[in-house]
Amino acid sequence: MGINWSEFFVTGDPLILASQIAIVLTSVGAVAALTYFKKWKWLWKDWLTTVDHKKIGILYILVGILMFFRGGVDGLMMRAQTSVPENTFLDAQHYNEVFTTHGVVMILFVAMPLLIGVMNFVVPLQIGARDVAFPQLNALSFWLTFSGAMLFNISFVIGGSPDAGWTSYFPLAGKEFSPGIGNNFYAVALQIAGAGTLMSGINFVVTILKMRIKGMTMLKMPMFTWTSFITSIIIVASFPIFTVALALMTFDRIFGTHFFTISGGGMDMLWANLFWLWGHPEVYIVVLPAFGILSEVISTFARKTLYGYKSMVISITLIAVLSMLVWVHHFFTMGNSSAANSFFSITTMMIAIPTGVKVFNWLFTMRKGRIKFTTAMLWALAFVPNFVIGGVTGVMLAMAAADYQYHNTLFLVAHFHYVLIPGVVFPLFAAFYYWWPKMFGYILNEKIGKWHFWLFTIGFNLTFMPMFFLGLDGAVRRAYTYSEETGFGPLMLTSAIGAIILAAGFAVLVYNIYWSARYADRNISNDPWDARTLEWATASPVQHYNFAVLPEVKSLDAFWHMKKNNEIKTLNEDEIEEIHMPSNTWIPFYMGNVFLVAGFFLVFEWTIAAAIASIGIFAGLIFRSFDYDEGFHVHKDEIIKTESSWRNVGKGVKNHVS
Amino acid sequence: MSAKIDTALPLEYQTEQNRMNILGFWIFLGAEIVLFATLFGVYGVLGHRHAGGPMQQDLFIIKDVMIQTMLLLTSSFTMGIAIFEMRRHQLKGMLVWLVITLLLGGGFLYMEIQEFTHYVHQGATMQTSAFLSSFFVLLGTHGLHVTLGIGWAVLLIIQLLQRGLTPVTARKTFIIGLYWHFLDVVWIFIFTFVYLAGLVS
């Protein structure tokens, strides 16, 4: 327990000191505001103890946006540091920490929570269910993700940030070369968040298999539900590998074992293999639901059924299988046999085939469609060319021999940003604009949305396009500075300017949320986009039991056909029955907190304190085991009252898209 | 989510929530298979890296491992009888067989802890070599699962005593049965690929 208390708080850097002060002020401000407005009870009842999949989805999205801000500031700091040669804004150590946390935060605490948030909100509505299969487990998933994110984020003010890259390769990430506790934050925080994600995966597999509405066969499911299903399967198949890898890392760092060390017979390449055995499927975990979002948005705004539905399903299934067979392409240059490199080269290139099928399907969906250029649709349209650039450079990188030139250069950095930003962030923005009215009952301002769109896409291209050329000229990634003679200066400066525009785009989104929350028209219909799937058949914002009477599905795009065939029934009060719903519970919130405390102790290698704190975990489990809460019933009167407040009041005719 | 009860089915399958819980647990077991497969993979890679420390042949005592194996295999059998009694709605028989299962599981655990202490006294700790790191973590993960299973089953026995056989308690018992058999299957792989293969190599 030899902790050096003088190093407990990170000191000596004005940027970090400012953050520490800001954190304290924000916390005090939040507590004061909640007390002043008497909102504690509301916070507890409506959010902290909720098991409603819609609220949990919104909580995930909130965490994702906050973390986007954090990861974005890291990115801006990197671009600022490299904007001119020999810059001294950040030193080498600080730069290492910033690119490490940028990567981890963006993948695990931005992309994942945002996508799982959208899945949470949308999937049960699309399949006509009233919640997920295990509502309490769903809340636990969220609170574990949240406490993982918080634990990871406090690292930069308490104890020091991890600094071995988001891949944390050994031997660098081991105790020998990273003696501080920074990398413990990586191992423990991601373990906690990963457990939450695994539970989400199981939850959604069961939800989609067992809770689909009458008539909705697997091949009548909306495409977003399909991609969420396949994503959940990949989660179940790949996250346990990460669990093991992180556990072994923890053992190596805290208990002195020899899994990845150089001494004692350990093998550092074992970490690289385990990490990417999870890490590559992880790429598809974030990109597949995003593909599902695009399918919904494109089909809605092209006003056509998705082209090649079955080939889409086959493609995502193939992508899921192939995603498990390509991991070695992340380290072609790290001493594999040429036979192994050839095999993984070919499997990697094969992924381009189903992905290409999907791109052509989207294009054919739009062909001869009457496209409406809403903000959501603009994101989907911008996705296609930008993502193709990312995909094609991916095929270039897949050639093992050529990869010896590209490896570890900014060319690679440009490639994966061209995959992940158009492939995940653009669709997520599309999802915000598309499903926002369903979540909150008002539309995000379309005009401000277009500012957001143009600033972000232009800024994105300006930031990352130069990196392709810088990389080909030999600029290596993760280098905190470069000399003037390299000639990288002008393109690096261009990239930094692009990053500012990109950040301005994000700021416009935040402003749009603020503006729309205050001024947007609340008098919108439950179906403002004239959409096609079941979530649009119920109220906006959705009432807590989702559907008063469960509809029956006969075809793909069920709601669209109901509208076309005038099958939307007015509410018949005799058909309404009491609805059984799950009760709120404090256990998931409590569990998130004890995991946070126990994890914090483990990070500081106070193993006895961590063991004592984990008694709290078992207490929660035992309490849950004896909890026989049966949920509650929503009464008929309440349902009739809620339903008549949104049906037949003249809102249903107003269409906000022209 | 409706509480419709289909009495034509076995008790644990009678409600939709129960059917979902059981399916969910099967999928969780799928994740567990991936977890143990990874640990076996790690052992496969590191198992022959002794770093000058003791080797498999120096440590393993086949007689003790054989007894452990018999205890755990028998406990899987008695767990099966407990579920059989549950299907016959024999609460008392079920409880008796559950307790026997736990005693056998406890015996297994006792022997495993003895084995580990013995190794440590011989100077074979998880810090000694990559082989021993992977050995202790693979076996330890299995042992931890057995420990948690015993604790979980004790909670369940209390609930069975409090509430008797209901669809909910029956489902819980059925699920822990699945879990117990799964641990048995994992042990068969440990016995084969760690102990037997280690002794003949």
Short mmCIF file of N, CA, C and O in Angstrom, two decimals, chain B residues 87-162:
data_model
loop_
_atom_site.label_atom_id
_atom_site.label_comp_id
_atom_site.label_asym_id
_atom_site.label_seq_id
_atom_site.Cartn_x
_atom_site.Cartn_y
_atom_site.Cartn_z
N ARG B 87 -38.86 -31.64 -10.99
CA ARG B 87 -39.87 -31.93 -12.01
C ARG B 87 -41.00 -32.79 -11.43
O ARG B 87 -42.13 -32.72 -11.87
N ARG B 88 -40.67 -33.62 -10.42
CA ARG B 88 -41.69 -34.46 -9.77
C ARG B 88 -42.38 -33.70 -8.64
O ARG B 88 -43.17 -34.29 -7.89
N HIS B 89 -42.04 -32.42 -8.48
CA HIS B 89 -42.61 -31.58 -7.41
C HIS B 89 -42.31 -32.13 -6.03
O HIS B 89 -43.12 -32.04 -5.11
N GLN B 90 -41.15 -32.76 -5.85
CA GLN B 90 -40.73 -33.28 -4.55
C GLN B 90 -39.75 -32.30 -3.94
O GLN B 90 -38.54 -32.43 -4.11
N LEU B 91 -40.27 -31.32 -3.20
CA LEU B 91 -39.41 -30.28 -2.65
C LEU B 91 -38.35 -30.87 -1.73
O LEU B 91 -37.18 -30.52 -1.78
N LYS B 92 -38.79 -31.82 -0.88
CA LYS B 92 -37.87 -32.35 0.12
C LYS B 92 -36.72 -33.12 -0.53
O LYS B 92 -35.53 -32.86 -0.24
N GLY B 93 -37.06 -34.00 -1.46
CA GLY B 93 -36.02 -34.75 -2.16
C GLY B 93 -35.08 -33.81 -2.89
O GLY B 93 -33.85 -33.98 -2.88
N MET B 94 -35.67 -32.81 -3.48
CA MET B 94 -34.87 -31.85 -4.22
C MET B 94 -33.85 -31.15 -3.32
O MET B 94 -32.67 -31.03 -3.65
N LEU B 95 -34.33 -30.74 -2.13
CA LEU B 95 -33.43 -30.05 -1.21
C LEU B 95 -32.31 -30.97 -0.75
O LEU B 95 -31.15 -30.57 -0.69
N VAL B 96 -32.67 -32.24 -0.47
CA VAL B 96 -31.65 -33.19 -0.01
C VAL B 96 -30.57 -33.32 -1.07
O VAL B 96 -29.37 -33.24 -0.79
N TRP B 97 -30.97 -33.51 -2.32
CA TRP B 97 -29.98 -33.70 -3.38
C TRP B 97 -29.19 -32.42 -3.65
O TRP B 97 -28.00 -32.48 -3.96
N LEU B 98 -29.84 -31.28 -3.48
CA LEU B 98 -29.10 -30.01 -3.63
C LEU B 98 -28.01 -29.90 -2.58
O LEU B 98 -26.87 -29.52 -2.87
N VAL B 99 -28.36 -30.27 -1.32
CA VAL B 99 -27.37 -30.17 -0.25
C VAL B 99 -26.22 -31.14 -0.52
O VAL B 99 -25.05 -30.80 -0.35
N ILE B 100 -26.54 -32.36 -0.98
CA ILE B 100 -25.48 -33.33 -1.30
C ILE B 100 -24.57 -32.74 -2.39
O ILE B 100 -23.34 -32.81 -2.31
N THR B 101 -25.21 -32.11 -3.40
CA THR B 101 -24.42 -31.49 -4.47
C THR B 101 -23.45 -30.47 -3.91
O THR B 101 -22.27 -30.46 -4.27
N LEU B 102 -23.96 -29.64 -3.01
CA LEU B 102 -23.10 -28.60 -2.46
C LEU B 102 -21.99 -29.18 -1.61
O LEU B 102 -20.86 -28.67 -1.62
N LEU B 103 -22.28 -30.27 -0.87
CA LEU B 103 -21.22 -30.89 -0.07
C LEU B 103 -20.13 -31.42 -0.99
O LEU B 103 -18.94 -31.25 -0.72
N LEU B 104 -20.53 -32.06 -2.07
CA LEU B 104 -19.54 -32.57 -3.02
C LEU B 104 -18.74 -31.41 -3.62
O LEU B 104 -17.51 -31.48 -3.74
N GLY B 105 -19.46 -30.34 -3.98
CA GLY B 105 -18.78 -29.16 -4.52
C GLY B 105 -17.82 -28.58 -3.51
O GLY B 105 -16.68 -28.21 -3.84
N GLY B 106 -18.25 -28.54 -2.24
CA GLY B 106 -17.38 -28.02 -1.18
C GLY B 106 -16.15 -28.91 -1.03
O GLY B 106 -15.04 -28.41 -0.84
N GLY B 107 -16.33 -30.23 -1.13
CA GLY B 107 -15.19 -31.15 -1.06
C GLY B 107 -14.20 -30.89 -2.17
O GLY B 107 -12.98 -30.84 -1.95
N PHE B 108 -14.75 -30.68 -3.37
CA PHE B 108 -13.88 -30.36 -4.51
C PHE B 108 -13.07 -29.11 -4.23
O PHE B 108 -11.85 -29.07 -4.43
N LEU B 109 -13.78 -28.11 -3.72
CA LEU B 109 -13.13 -26.83 -3.48
C LEU B 109 -12.04 -26.96 -2.42
O LEU B 109 -10.95 -26.41 -2.55
N TYR B 110 -12.35 -27.73 -1.37
CA TYR B 110 -11.39 -27.95 -0.30
C TYR B 110 -10.11 -28.57 -0.86
O TYR B 110 -9.00 -28.12 -0.58
N MET B 111 -10.30 -29.59 -1.73
CA MET B 111 -9.12 -30.26 -2.29
C MET B 111 -8.34 -29.33 -3.20
O MET B 111 -7.12 -29.37 -3.25
N GLU B 112 -9.07 -28.48 -3.94
CA GLU B 112 -8.36 -27.56 -4.84
C GLU B 112 -7.53 -26.56 -4.04
O GLU B 112 -6.38 -26.29 -4.40
N ILE B 113 -8.11 -26.06 -2.94
CA ILE B 113 -7.35 -25.10 -2.13
C ILE B 113 -6.13 -25.78 -1.52
O ILE B 113 -5.03 -25.24 -1.52
N GLN B 114 -6.32 -27.04 -1.03
CA GLN B 114 -5.18 -27.83 -0.53
C GLN B 114 -4.10 -27.95 -1.58
O GLN B 114 -2.91 -27.75 -1.31
N GLU B 115 -4.53 -28.25 -2.82
CA GLU B 115 -3.58 -28.44 -3.91
C GLU B 115 -2.79 -27.15 -4.13
O GLU B 115 -1.56 -27.18 -4.23
N PHE B 116 -3.52 -26.03 -4.17
CA PHE B 116 -2.86 -24.75 -4.43
C PHE B 116 -1.86 -24.42 -3.31
O PHE B 116 -0.74 -23.99 -3.57
N THR B 117 -2.29 -24.63 -2.06
CA THR B 117 -1.37 -24.32 -0.95
C THR B 117 -0.13 -25.20 -1.03
O THR B 117 0.98 -24.74 -0.79
N HIS B 118 -0.37 -26.43 -1.41
CA HIS B 118 0.76 -27.36 -1.54
C HIS B 118 1.76 -26.83 -2.58
O HIS B 118 2.97 -26.81 -2.34
N TYR B 119 1.24 -26.40 -3.71
CA TYR B 119 2.12 -25.86 -4.76
C TYR B 119 2.89 -24.65 -4.26
O TYR B 119 4.09 -24.51 -4.49
N VAL B 120 2.15 -23.76 -3.58
CA VAL B 120 2.80 -22.54 -3.11
C VAL B 120 3.92 -22.88 -2.12
O VAL B 120 4.99 -22.29 -2.16
N HIS B 121 3.67 -23.89 -1.25
CA HIS B 121 4.71 -24.28 -0.31
C HIS B 121 5.91 -24.86 -1.02
O HIS B 121 7.04 -24.77 -0.54
N GLN B 122 5.68 -25.45 -2.18
CA GLN B 122 6.81 -25.97 -2.97
C GLN B 122 7.51 -24.86 -3.74
O GLN B 122 8.43 -25.12 -4.50
N GLY B 123 7.03 -23.63 -3.57
CA GLY B 123 7.66 -22.51 -4.27
C GLY B 123 7.10 -22.28 -5.66
O GLY B 123 7.69 -21.55 -6.45
N ALA B 124 5.98 -22.90 -5.95
CA ALA B 124 5.38 -22.70 -7.27
C ALA B 124 4.22 -21.72 -7.13
O ALA B 124 3.08 -22.12 -6.91
N THR B 125 4.50 -20.42 -7.24
CA THR B 125 3.44 -19.42 -7.13
C THR B 125 3.10 -18.88 -8.51
O THR B 125 3.78 -19.19 -9.48
N MET B 126 2.05 -18.06 -8.56
CA MET B 126 1.68 -17.53 -9.87
C MET B 126 2.68 -16.50 -10.38
O MET B 126 2.65 -16.13 -11.53
N GLN B 127 3.61 -16.07 -9.52
CA GLN B 127 4.65 -15.15 -9.97
C GLN B 127 5.89 -15.89 -10.50
O GLN B 127 6.81 -15.26 -11.00
N THR B 128 5.91 -17.22 -10.37
CA THR B 128 7.12 -17.96 -10.70
C THR B 128 7.40 -17.97 -12.21
O THR B 128 8.51 -17.68 -12.65
N SER B 129 6.39 -18.33 -12.98
CA SER B 129 6.63 -18.46 -14.43
C SER B 129 5.33 -18.24 -15.17
O SER B 129 4.24 -18.25 -14.58
N ALA B 130 5.44 -18.06 -16.48
CA ALA B 130 4.24 -17.88 -17.30
C ALA B 130 3.34 -19.10 -17.21
O ALA B 130 2.11 -18.97 -17.15
N PHE B 131 3.95 -20.30 -17.18
CA PHE B 131 3.15 -21.51 -17.03
C PHE B 131 2.28 -21.44 -15.78
O PHE B 131 1.07 -21.66 -15.82
N LEU B 132 2.91 -21.09 -14.64
CA LEU B 132 2.14 -21.09 -13.39
C LEU B 132 1.15 -19.94 -13.35
O LEU B 132 0.06 -20.08 -12.78
N SER B 133 1.49 -18.78 -13.95
CA SER B 133 0.50 -17.69 -14.01
C SER B 133 -0.75 -18.18 -14.72
O SER B 133 -1.87 -18.02 -14.22
N SER B 134 -0.56 -18.80 -15.89
CA SER B 134 -1.74 -19.21 -16.66
C SER B 134 -2.45 -20.37 -15.98
O SER B 134 -3.68 -20.46 -16.01
N PHE B 135 -1.68 -21.25 -15.33
CA PHE B 135 -2.29 -22.37 -14.61
C PHE B 135 -3.19 -21.87 -13.49
O PHE B 135 -4.36 -22.23 -13.39
N PHE B 136 -2.63 -20.99 -12.65
CA PHE B 136 -3.41 -20.53 -11.49
C PHE B 136 -4.62 -19.71 -11.91
O PHE B 136 -5.68 -19.79 -11.30
N VAL B 137 -4.47 -18.91 -12.97
CA VAL B 137 -5.61 -18.08 -13.35
C VAL B 137 -6.71 -18.93 -14.00
O VAL B 137 -7.90 -18.74 -13.72
N LEU B 138 -6.33 -19.89 -14.82
CA LEU B 138 -7.36 -20.77 -15.42
C LEU B 138 -8.07 -21.58 -14.33
O LEU B 138 -9.31 -21.57 -14.24
N LEU B 139 -7.29 -22.24 -13.49
CA LEU B 139 -7.90 -23.06 -12.44
C LEU B 139 -8.63 -22.20 -11.42
O LEU B 139 -9.71 -22.55 -10.95
N GLY B 140 -8.01 -21.04 -11.11
CA GLY B 140 -8.62 -20.14 -10.14
C GLY B 140 -9.95 -19.60 -10.64
O GLY B 140 -10.90 -19.48 -9.86
N THR B 141 -10.04 -19.31 -11.93
CA THR B 141 -11.31 -18.81 -12.47
C THR B 141 -12.39 -19.89 -12.33
O THR B 141 -13.52 -19.60 -11.94
N HIS B 142 -12.00 -21.13 -12.62
CA HIS B 142 -12.97 -22.22 -12.46
C HIS B 142 -13.36 -22.37 -10.99
O HIS B 142 -14.54 -22.45 -10.65
N GLY B 143 -12.35 -22.34 -10.11
CA GLY B 143 -12.63 -22.48 -8.69
C GLY B 143 -13.50 -21.36 -8.16
O GLY B 143 -14.42 -21.57 -7.36
N LEU B 144 -13.25 -20.15 -8.65
CA LEU B 144 -14.07 -19.00 -8.24
C LEU B 144 -15.52 -19.21 -8.68
O LEU B 144 -16.46 -18.91 -7.94
N HIS B 145 -15.69 -19.75 -9.89
CA HIS B 145 -17.04 -20.04 -10.37
C HIS B 145 -17.74 -21.04 -9.46
O HIS B 145 -18.91 -20.89 -9.13
N VAL B 146 -16.99 -22.09 -9.04
CA VAL B 146 -17.60 -23.09 -8.15
C VAL B 146 -17.98 -22.43 -6.83
O VAL B 146 -19.08 -22.64 -6.30
N THR B 147 -17.08 -21.57 -6.31
CA THR B 147 -17.37 -20.89 -5.04
C THR B 147 -18.63 -20.05 -5.15
O THR B 147 -19.51 -20.12 -4.29
N LEU B 148 -18.69 -19.23 -6.22
CA LEU B 148 -19.87 -18.38 -6.39
C LEU B 148 -21.12 -19.25 -6.54
O LEU B 148 -22.18 -18.93 -6.01
N GLY B 149 -20.97 -20.37 -7.25
CA GLY B 149 -22.11 -21.27 -7.44
C GLY B 149 -22.62 -21.80 -6.12
O GLY B 149 -23.83 -21.89 -5.89
N ILE B 150 -21.69 -22.14 -5.21
CA ILE B 150 -22.11 -22.67 -3.91
C ILE B 150 -22.85 -21.58 -3.13
O ILE B 150 -23.93 -21.82 -2.58
N GLY B 151 -22.28 -20.37 -3.11
CA GLY B 151 -22.94 -19.27 -2.40
C GLY B 151 -24.33 -19.00 -2.96
O GLY B 151 -25.31 -18.83 -2.22
N TRP B 152 -24.41 -19.00 -4.28
CA TRP B 152 -25.67 -18.75 -4.96
C TRP B 152 -26.70 -19.83 -4.59
O TRP B 152 -27.86 -19.55 -4.27
N ALA B 153 -26.25 -21.10 -4.60
CA ALA B 153 -27.17 -22.20 -4.30
C ALA B 153 -27.66 -22.12 -2.86
O ALA B 153 -28.81 -22.46 -2.57
N VAL B 154 -26.80 -21.65 -1.95
CA VAL B 154 -27.25 -21.52 -0.56
C VAL B 154 -28.39 -20.51 -0.47
O VAL B 154 -29.42 -20.75 0.17
N LEU B 155 -28.21 -19.36 -1.17
CA LEU B 155 -29.29 -18.37 -1.19
C LEU B 155 -30.57 -18.98 -1.72
O LEU B 155 -31.68 -18.71 -1.24
N LEU B 156 -30.42 -19.83 -2.73
CA LEU B 156 -31.58 -20.43 -3.37
C LEU B 156 -32.28 -21.42 -2.45
O LEU B 156 -33.50 -21.49 -2.40
N ILE B 157 -31.47 -22.18 -1.70
CA ILE B 157 -32.07 -23.15 -0.77
C ILE B 157 -32.89 -22.40 0.27
O ILE B 157 -34.01 -22.82 0.61
N ILE B 158 -32.37 -21.25 0.75
CA ILE B 158 -33.14 -20.45 1.71
C ILE B 158 -34.47 -20.03 1.08
O ILE B 158 -35.54 -20.15 1.69
N GLN B 159 -34.41 -19.60 -0.18
CA GLN B 159 -35.65 -19.16 -0.84
C GLN B 159 -36.62 -20.32 -1.05
O GLN B 159 -37.83 -20.16 -0.95
N LEU B 160 -36.08 -21.50 -1.35
CA LEU B 160 -36.94 -22.67 -1.53
C LEU B 160 -37.63 -23.02 -0.21
O LEU B 160 -38.80 -23.40 -0.18
N LEU B 161 -36.88 -22.87 0.90
CA LEU B 161 -37.48 -23.14 2.20
C LEU B 161 -38.55 -22.11 2.53
O LEU B 161 -39.59 -22.43 3.09
N GLN B 162 -38.30 -20.85 2.14
CA GLN B 162 -39.27 -19.79 2.45
C GLN B 162 -40.53 -19.91 1.59
O GLN B 162 -41.63 -19.71 2.05
#
